[in-house]
mmCIF file of C-alpha atoms and ligand atoms in Angstrom:
data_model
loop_
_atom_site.group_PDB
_atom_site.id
_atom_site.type_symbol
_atom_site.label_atom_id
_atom_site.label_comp_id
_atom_site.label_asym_id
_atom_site.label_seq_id
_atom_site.Cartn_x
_atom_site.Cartn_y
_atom_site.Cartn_z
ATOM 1 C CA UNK A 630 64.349 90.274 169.774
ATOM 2 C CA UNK A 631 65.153 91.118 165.840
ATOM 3 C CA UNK A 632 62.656 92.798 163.964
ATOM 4 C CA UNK A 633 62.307 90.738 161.216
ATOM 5 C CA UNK A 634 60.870 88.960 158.259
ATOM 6 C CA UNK A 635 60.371 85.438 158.435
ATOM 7 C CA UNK A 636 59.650 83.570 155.036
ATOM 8 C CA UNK A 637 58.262 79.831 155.560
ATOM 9 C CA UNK A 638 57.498 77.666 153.015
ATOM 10 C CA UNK A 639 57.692 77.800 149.188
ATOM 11 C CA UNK A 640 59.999 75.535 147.397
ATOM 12 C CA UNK A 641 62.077 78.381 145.865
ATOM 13 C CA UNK A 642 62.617 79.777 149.497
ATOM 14 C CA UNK A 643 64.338 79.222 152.512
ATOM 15 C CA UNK A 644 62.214 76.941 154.916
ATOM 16 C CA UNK A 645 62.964 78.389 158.681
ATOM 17 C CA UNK A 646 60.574 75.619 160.505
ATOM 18 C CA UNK A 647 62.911 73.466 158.251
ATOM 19 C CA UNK A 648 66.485 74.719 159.370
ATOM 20 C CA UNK A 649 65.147 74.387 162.746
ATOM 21 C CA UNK A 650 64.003 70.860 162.716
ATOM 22 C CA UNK A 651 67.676 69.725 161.493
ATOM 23 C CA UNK A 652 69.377 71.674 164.218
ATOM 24 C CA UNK A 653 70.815 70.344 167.035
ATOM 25 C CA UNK A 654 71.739 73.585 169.070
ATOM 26 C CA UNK A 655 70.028 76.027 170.403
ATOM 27 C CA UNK A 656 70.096 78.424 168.037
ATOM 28 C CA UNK A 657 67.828 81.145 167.302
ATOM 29 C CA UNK A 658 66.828 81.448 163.693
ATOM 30 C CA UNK A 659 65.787 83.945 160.965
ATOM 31 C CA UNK A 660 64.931 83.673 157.304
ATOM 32 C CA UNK A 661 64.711 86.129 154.655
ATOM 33 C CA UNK A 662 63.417 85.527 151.119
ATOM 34 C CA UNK A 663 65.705 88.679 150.235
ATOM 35 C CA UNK A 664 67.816 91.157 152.278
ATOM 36 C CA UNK A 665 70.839 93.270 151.456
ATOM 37 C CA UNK A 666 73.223 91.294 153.245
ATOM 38 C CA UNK A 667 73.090 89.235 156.336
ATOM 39 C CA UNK A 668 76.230 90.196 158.049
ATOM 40 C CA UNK A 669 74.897 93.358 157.622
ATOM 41 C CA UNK A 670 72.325 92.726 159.267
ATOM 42 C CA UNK A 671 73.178 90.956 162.288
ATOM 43 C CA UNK A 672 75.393 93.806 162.899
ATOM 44 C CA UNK A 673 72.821 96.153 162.869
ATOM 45 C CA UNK A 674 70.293 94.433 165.376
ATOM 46 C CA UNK A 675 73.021 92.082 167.560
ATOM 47 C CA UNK A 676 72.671 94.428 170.444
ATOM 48 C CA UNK A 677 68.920 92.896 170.238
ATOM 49 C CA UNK A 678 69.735 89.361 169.918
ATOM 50 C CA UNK A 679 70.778 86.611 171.622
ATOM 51 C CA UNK A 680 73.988 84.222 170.973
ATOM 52 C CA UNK A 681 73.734 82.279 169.021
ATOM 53 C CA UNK A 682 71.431 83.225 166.120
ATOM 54 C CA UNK A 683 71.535 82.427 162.626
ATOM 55 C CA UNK A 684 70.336 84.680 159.814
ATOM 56 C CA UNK A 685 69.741 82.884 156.343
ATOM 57 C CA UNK A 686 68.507 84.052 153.176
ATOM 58 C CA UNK A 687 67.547 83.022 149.840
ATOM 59 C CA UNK A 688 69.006 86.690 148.031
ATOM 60 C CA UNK A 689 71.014 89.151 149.082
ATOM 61 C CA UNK A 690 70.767 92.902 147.426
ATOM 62 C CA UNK A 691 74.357 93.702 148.607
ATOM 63 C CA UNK A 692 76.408 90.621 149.678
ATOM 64 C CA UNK A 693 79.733 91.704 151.131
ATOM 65 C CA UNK A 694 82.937 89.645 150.449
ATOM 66 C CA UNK A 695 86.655 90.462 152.270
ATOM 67 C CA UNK A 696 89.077 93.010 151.035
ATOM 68 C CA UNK A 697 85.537 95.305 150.760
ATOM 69 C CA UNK A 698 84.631 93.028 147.707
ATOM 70 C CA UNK A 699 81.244 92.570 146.649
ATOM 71 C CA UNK A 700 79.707 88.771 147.193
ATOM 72 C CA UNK A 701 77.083 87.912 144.488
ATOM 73 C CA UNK A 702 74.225 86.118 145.654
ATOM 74 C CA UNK A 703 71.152 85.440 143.035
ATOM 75 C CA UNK A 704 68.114 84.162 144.392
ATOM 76 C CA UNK A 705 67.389 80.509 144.931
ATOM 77 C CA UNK A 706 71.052 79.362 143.811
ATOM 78 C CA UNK A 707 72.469 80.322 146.627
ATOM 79 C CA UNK A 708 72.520 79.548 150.562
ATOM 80 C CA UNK A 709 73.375 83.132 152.061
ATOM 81 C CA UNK A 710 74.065 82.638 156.279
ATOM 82 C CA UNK A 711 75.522 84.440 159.038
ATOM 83 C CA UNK A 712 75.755 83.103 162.719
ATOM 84 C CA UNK A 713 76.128 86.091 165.487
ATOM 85 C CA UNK A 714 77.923 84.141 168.222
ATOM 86 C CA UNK A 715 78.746 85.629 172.387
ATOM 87 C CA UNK A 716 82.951 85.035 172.002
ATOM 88 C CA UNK A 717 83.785 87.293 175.309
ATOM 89 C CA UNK A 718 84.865 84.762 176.921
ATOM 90 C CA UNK A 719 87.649 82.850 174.128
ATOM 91 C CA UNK A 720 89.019 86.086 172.985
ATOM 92 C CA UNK A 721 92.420 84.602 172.079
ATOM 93 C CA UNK A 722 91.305 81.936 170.369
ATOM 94 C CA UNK A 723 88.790 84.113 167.658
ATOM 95 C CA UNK A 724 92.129 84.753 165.825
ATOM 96 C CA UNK A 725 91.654 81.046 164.271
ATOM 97 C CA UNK A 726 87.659 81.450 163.782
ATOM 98 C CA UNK A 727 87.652 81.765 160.366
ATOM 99 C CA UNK A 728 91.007 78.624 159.414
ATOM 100 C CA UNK A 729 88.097 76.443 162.078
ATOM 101 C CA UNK A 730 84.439 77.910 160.426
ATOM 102 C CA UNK A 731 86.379 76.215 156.570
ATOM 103 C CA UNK A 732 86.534 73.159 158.406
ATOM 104 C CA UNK A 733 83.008 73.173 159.486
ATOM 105 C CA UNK A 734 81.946 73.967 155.949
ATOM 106 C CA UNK A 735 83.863 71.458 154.193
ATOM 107 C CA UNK A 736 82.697 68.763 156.818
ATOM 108 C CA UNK A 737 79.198 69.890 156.230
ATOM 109 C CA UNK A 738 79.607 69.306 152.262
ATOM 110 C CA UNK A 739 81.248 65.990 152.435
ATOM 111 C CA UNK A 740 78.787 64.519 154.663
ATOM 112 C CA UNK A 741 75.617 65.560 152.482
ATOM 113 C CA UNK A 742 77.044 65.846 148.820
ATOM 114 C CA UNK A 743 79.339 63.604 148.786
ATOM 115 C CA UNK A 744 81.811 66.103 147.212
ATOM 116 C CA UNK A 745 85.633 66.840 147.864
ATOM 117 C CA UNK A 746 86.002 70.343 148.861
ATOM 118 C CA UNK A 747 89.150 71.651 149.231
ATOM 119 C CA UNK A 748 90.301 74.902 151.439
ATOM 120 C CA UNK A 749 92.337 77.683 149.219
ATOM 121 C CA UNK A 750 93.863 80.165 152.340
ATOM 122 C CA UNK A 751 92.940 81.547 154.129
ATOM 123 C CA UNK A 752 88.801 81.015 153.977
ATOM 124 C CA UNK A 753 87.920 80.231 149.958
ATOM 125 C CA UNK A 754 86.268 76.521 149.725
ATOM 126 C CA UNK A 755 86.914 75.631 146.359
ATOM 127 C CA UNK A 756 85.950 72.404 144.286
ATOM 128 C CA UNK A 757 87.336 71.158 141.263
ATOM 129 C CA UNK A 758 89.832 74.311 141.266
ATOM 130 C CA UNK A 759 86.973 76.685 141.518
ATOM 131 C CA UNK A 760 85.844 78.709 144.228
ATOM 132 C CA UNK A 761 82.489 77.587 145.604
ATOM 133 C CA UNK A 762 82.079 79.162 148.805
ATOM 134 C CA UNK A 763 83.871 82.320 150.673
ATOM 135 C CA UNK A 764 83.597 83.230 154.412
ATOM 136 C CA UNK A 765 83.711 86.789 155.911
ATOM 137 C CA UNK A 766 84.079 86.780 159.557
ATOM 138 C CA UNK A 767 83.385 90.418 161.464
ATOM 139 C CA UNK A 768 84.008 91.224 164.858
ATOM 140 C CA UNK A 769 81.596 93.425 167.275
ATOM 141 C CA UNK A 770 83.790 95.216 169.770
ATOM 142 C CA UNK A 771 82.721 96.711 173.241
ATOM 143 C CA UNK A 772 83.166 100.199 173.072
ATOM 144 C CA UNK A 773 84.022 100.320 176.640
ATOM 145 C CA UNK A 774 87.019 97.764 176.751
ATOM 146 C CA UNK A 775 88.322 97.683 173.400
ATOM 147 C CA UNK A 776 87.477 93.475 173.532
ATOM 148 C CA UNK A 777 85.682 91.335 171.217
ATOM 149 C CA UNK A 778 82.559 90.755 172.560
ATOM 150 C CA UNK A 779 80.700 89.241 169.570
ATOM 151 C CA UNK A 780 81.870 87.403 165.886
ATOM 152 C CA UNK A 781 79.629 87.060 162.766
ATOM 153 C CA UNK A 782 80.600 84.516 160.774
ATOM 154 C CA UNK A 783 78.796 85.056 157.306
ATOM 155 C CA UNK A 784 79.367 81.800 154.815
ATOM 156 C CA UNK A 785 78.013 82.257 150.773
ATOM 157 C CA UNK A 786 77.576 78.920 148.720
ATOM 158 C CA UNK A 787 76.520 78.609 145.529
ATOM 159 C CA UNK A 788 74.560 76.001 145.461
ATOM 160 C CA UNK A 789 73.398 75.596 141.606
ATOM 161 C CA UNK A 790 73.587 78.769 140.473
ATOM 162 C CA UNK A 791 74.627 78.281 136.248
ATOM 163 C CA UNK A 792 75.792 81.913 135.399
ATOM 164 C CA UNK A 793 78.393 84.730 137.192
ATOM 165 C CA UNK A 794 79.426 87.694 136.637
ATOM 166 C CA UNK A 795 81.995 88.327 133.965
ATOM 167 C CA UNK A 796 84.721 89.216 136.529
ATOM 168 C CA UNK A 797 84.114 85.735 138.493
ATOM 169 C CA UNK A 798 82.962 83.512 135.293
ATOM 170 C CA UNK A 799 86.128 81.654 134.788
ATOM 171 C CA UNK A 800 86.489 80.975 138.927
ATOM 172 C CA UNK A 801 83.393 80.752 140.108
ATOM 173 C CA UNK A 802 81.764 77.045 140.679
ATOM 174 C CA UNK A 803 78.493 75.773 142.015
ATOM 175 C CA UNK A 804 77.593 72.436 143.696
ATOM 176 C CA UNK A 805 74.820 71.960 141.197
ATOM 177 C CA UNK A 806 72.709 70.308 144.094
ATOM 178 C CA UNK A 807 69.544 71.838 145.243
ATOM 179 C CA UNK A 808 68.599 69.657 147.358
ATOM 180 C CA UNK A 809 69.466 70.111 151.443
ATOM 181 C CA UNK A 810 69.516 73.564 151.250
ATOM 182 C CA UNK A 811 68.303 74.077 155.370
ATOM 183 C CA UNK A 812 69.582 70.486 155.937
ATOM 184 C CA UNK A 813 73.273 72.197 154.732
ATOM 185 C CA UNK A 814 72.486 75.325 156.617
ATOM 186 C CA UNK A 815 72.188 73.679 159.952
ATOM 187 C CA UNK A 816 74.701 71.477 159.760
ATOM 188 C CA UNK A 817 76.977 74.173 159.092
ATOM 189 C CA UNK A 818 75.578 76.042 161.924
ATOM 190 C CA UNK A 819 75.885 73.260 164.570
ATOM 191 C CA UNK A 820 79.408 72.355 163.390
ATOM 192 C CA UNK A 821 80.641 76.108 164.022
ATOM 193 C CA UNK A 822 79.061 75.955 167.588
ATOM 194 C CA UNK A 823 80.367 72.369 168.840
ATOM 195 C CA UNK A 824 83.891 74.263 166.879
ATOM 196 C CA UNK A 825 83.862 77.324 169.202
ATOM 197 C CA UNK A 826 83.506 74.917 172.511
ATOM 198 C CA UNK A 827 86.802 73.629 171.431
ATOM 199 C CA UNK A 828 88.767 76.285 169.991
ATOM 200 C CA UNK A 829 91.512 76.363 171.912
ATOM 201 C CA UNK A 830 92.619 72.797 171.265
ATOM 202 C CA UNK A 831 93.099 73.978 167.884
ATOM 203 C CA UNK A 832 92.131 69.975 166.675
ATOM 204 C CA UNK A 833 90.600 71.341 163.548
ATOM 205 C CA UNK A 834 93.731 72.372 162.391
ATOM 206 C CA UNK A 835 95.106 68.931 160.815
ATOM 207 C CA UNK A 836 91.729 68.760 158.789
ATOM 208 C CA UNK A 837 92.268 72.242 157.716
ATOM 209 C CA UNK A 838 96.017 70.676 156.340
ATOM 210 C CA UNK A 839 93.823 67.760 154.764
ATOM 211 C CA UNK A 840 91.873 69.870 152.628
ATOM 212 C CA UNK A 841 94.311 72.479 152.227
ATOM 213 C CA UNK A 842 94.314 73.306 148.205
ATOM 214 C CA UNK A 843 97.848 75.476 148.834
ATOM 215 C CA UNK A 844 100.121 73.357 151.225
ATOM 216 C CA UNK A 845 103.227 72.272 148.596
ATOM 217 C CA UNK A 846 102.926 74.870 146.065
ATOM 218 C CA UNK A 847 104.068 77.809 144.355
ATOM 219 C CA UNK A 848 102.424 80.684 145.391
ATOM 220 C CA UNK A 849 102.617 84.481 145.032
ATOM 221 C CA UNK A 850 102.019 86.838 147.310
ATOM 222 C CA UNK A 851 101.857 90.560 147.972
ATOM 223 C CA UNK A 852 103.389 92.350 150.834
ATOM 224 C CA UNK A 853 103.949 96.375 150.776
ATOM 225 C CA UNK A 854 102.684 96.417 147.082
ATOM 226 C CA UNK A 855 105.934 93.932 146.561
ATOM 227 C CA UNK A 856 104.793 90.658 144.609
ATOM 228 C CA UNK A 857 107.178 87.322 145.582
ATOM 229 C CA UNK A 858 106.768 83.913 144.854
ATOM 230 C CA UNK A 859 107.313 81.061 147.591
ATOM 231 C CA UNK A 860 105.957 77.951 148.655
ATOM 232 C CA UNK A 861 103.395 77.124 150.973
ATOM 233 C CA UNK A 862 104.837 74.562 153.825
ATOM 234 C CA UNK A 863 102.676 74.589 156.753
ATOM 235 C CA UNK A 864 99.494 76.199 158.782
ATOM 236 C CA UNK A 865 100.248 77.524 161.840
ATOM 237 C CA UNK A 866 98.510 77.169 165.274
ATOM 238 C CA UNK A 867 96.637 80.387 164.392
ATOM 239 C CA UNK A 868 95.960 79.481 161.027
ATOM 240 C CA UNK A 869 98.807 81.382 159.778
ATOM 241 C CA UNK A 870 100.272 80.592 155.997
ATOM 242 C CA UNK A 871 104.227 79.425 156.895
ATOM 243 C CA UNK A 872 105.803 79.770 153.491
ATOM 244 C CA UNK A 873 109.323 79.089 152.404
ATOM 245 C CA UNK A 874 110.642 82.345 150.405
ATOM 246 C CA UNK A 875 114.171 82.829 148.754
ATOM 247 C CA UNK A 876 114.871 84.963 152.269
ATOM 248 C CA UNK A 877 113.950 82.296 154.701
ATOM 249 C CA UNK A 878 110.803 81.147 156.537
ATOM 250 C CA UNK A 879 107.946 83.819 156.903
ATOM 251 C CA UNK A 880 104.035 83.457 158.431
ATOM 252 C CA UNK A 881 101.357 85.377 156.708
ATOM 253 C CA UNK A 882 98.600 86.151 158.371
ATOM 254 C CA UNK A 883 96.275 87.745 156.180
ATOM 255 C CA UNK A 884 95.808 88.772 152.917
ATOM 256 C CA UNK A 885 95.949 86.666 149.563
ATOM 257 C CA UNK A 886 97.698 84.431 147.871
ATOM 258 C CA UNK A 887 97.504 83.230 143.971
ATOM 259 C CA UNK A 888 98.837 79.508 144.051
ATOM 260 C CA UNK A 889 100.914 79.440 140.962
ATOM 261 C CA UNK A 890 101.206 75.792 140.148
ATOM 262 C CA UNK A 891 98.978 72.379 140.916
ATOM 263 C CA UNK A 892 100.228 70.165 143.771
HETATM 264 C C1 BTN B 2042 84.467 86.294 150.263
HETATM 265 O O1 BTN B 2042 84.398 85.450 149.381
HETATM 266 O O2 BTN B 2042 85.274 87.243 150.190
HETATM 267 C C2 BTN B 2042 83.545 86.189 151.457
HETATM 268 C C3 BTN B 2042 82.124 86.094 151.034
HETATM 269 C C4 BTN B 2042 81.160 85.982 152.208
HETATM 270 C C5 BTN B 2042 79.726 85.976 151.727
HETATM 271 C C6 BTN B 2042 78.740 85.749 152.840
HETATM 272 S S1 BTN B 2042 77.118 85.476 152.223
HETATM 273 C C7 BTN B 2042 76.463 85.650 153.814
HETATM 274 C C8 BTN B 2042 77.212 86.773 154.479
HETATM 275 N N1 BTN B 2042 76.619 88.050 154.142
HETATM 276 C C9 BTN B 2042 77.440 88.795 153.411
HETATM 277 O O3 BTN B 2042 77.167 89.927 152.984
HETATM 278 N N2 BTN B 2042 78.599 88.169 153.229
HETATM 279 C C10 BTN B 2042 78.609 86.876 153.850
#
């Protein structure tokens, strides 16, 4: 069991008995009015927990973004989650968890805010051409095997919050909603876990296309500290970025991408 700090109640913070009453799954679930980060944290106590179990808080102190980026997350603006979820057993298929976990989040925002959310690759959610939302996935591995045994799958969403950073000012976006907050949590977390029972039919993948924000233009990309333009043509199986360069047809599968010109 996770040592930890359950807030219930006021309006400005997360409402666990709340998250839980909107959840469909079985999911074990912990709330933090502040905490550095809650990937971090479900790293640090997963050998404790069981699968699944959602951490959610209203701040964090240190949110973590990819590329070992910093995340901000204000109080009360922002919905902060991780889900710790057992994956031992669809090991090839945790390659596409983060292309499938954008799905679930864009499906989540449709259906409550009414919104159009679109998916910049591999794992931004933007809206209106500015990012919104960003997804760090981490895996645990057995020491013993080398395998996978366990992903976190952190999500940050600002949800109203009015001022950034200066280095994120011009492309950071909120929903400016407030309302929903565990309603939003929970459906993101029960999306992800009806996702990982079907993984491997890799069905998510045309609504990934849907949304995509890159398929048909320009981009730019880096590769060996080279920068090359292309265009985006297709998403793989494995949520790989097909793009068309001057050289032929080429896959990326990770990294970033600046898209260059609007659809
Ligand atoms: C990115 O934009 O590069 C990914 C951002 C991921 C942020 C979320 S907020 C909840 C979880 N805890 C973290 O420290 N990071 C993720």
């Amino acid at each position: 069991m996770c040592d930890n700090i359950c807030v219930c109640g006021t309006s400005s913070t997360l409402n666990k008995q709340s998250i839980c009453n909107h959840l469909k799954n079985d999911i074990e679930v912990f709330c933090f009015d502040s905490i550095d980060s809650t990937n971090s944290y479900a790293k640090r106590v997963h050998s404790q927990c069981d699968t699944p179990t959602l951490f959610a808080a209203n701040h964090q102190s240190s949110g973590r973004g990819r590329l070992g980026r910093s995340f901000y997350s204000p109080a009360d603006t922002g919905l902060y989650m991780s889900l710790l979820l057992d994956v031992a057993d669809n090991n090839d298929d945790i390659i596409c968890m983060t292309t499938a976990t954008s799905v679930c989040v864009v499906s989540a925002l449709k259906e409550l805010y009414d919104v159009a959310p679109q998916i910049k690759w591999v794992n931004d959610i933007y809206l209106n051409n500015k990012k919104l939302c960003g997804i760090l996935c981490e895996a645990i591995t057995d020491e013993k095997n080398q395998k996978i045994e366990k992903i976190i799958i952190g999500i940050g969403i600002n949800l109203s919050t009015q001022s950034f950073p200066d280095d994120i000012k011009h492309t950071a976006t909120s929903l400016n909603k407030t309302h929903s907050k565990e309603q939003l949590c929970a459906k993101i977390a029960d999306n992800i876990i009806e996702m990982s029972r079907h993984l491997h039919t890799r069905d998510f993948i045309d609504e990934y296309k849907k949304h995509s924000l890159v398929l048909g233009c320009e981009i730019s990309y880096t590769q060996n500290g080279v920068t090359k333009e292309a265009t985006a043509i297709d998403i793989d199986r494995n949520g790989g970025l097909v793009i068309q360069t001057q050289d032929g047809t080429k896959t990326l599968h990770s990294g970033e991408i600046t898209v260059r010109l609007k659809k």
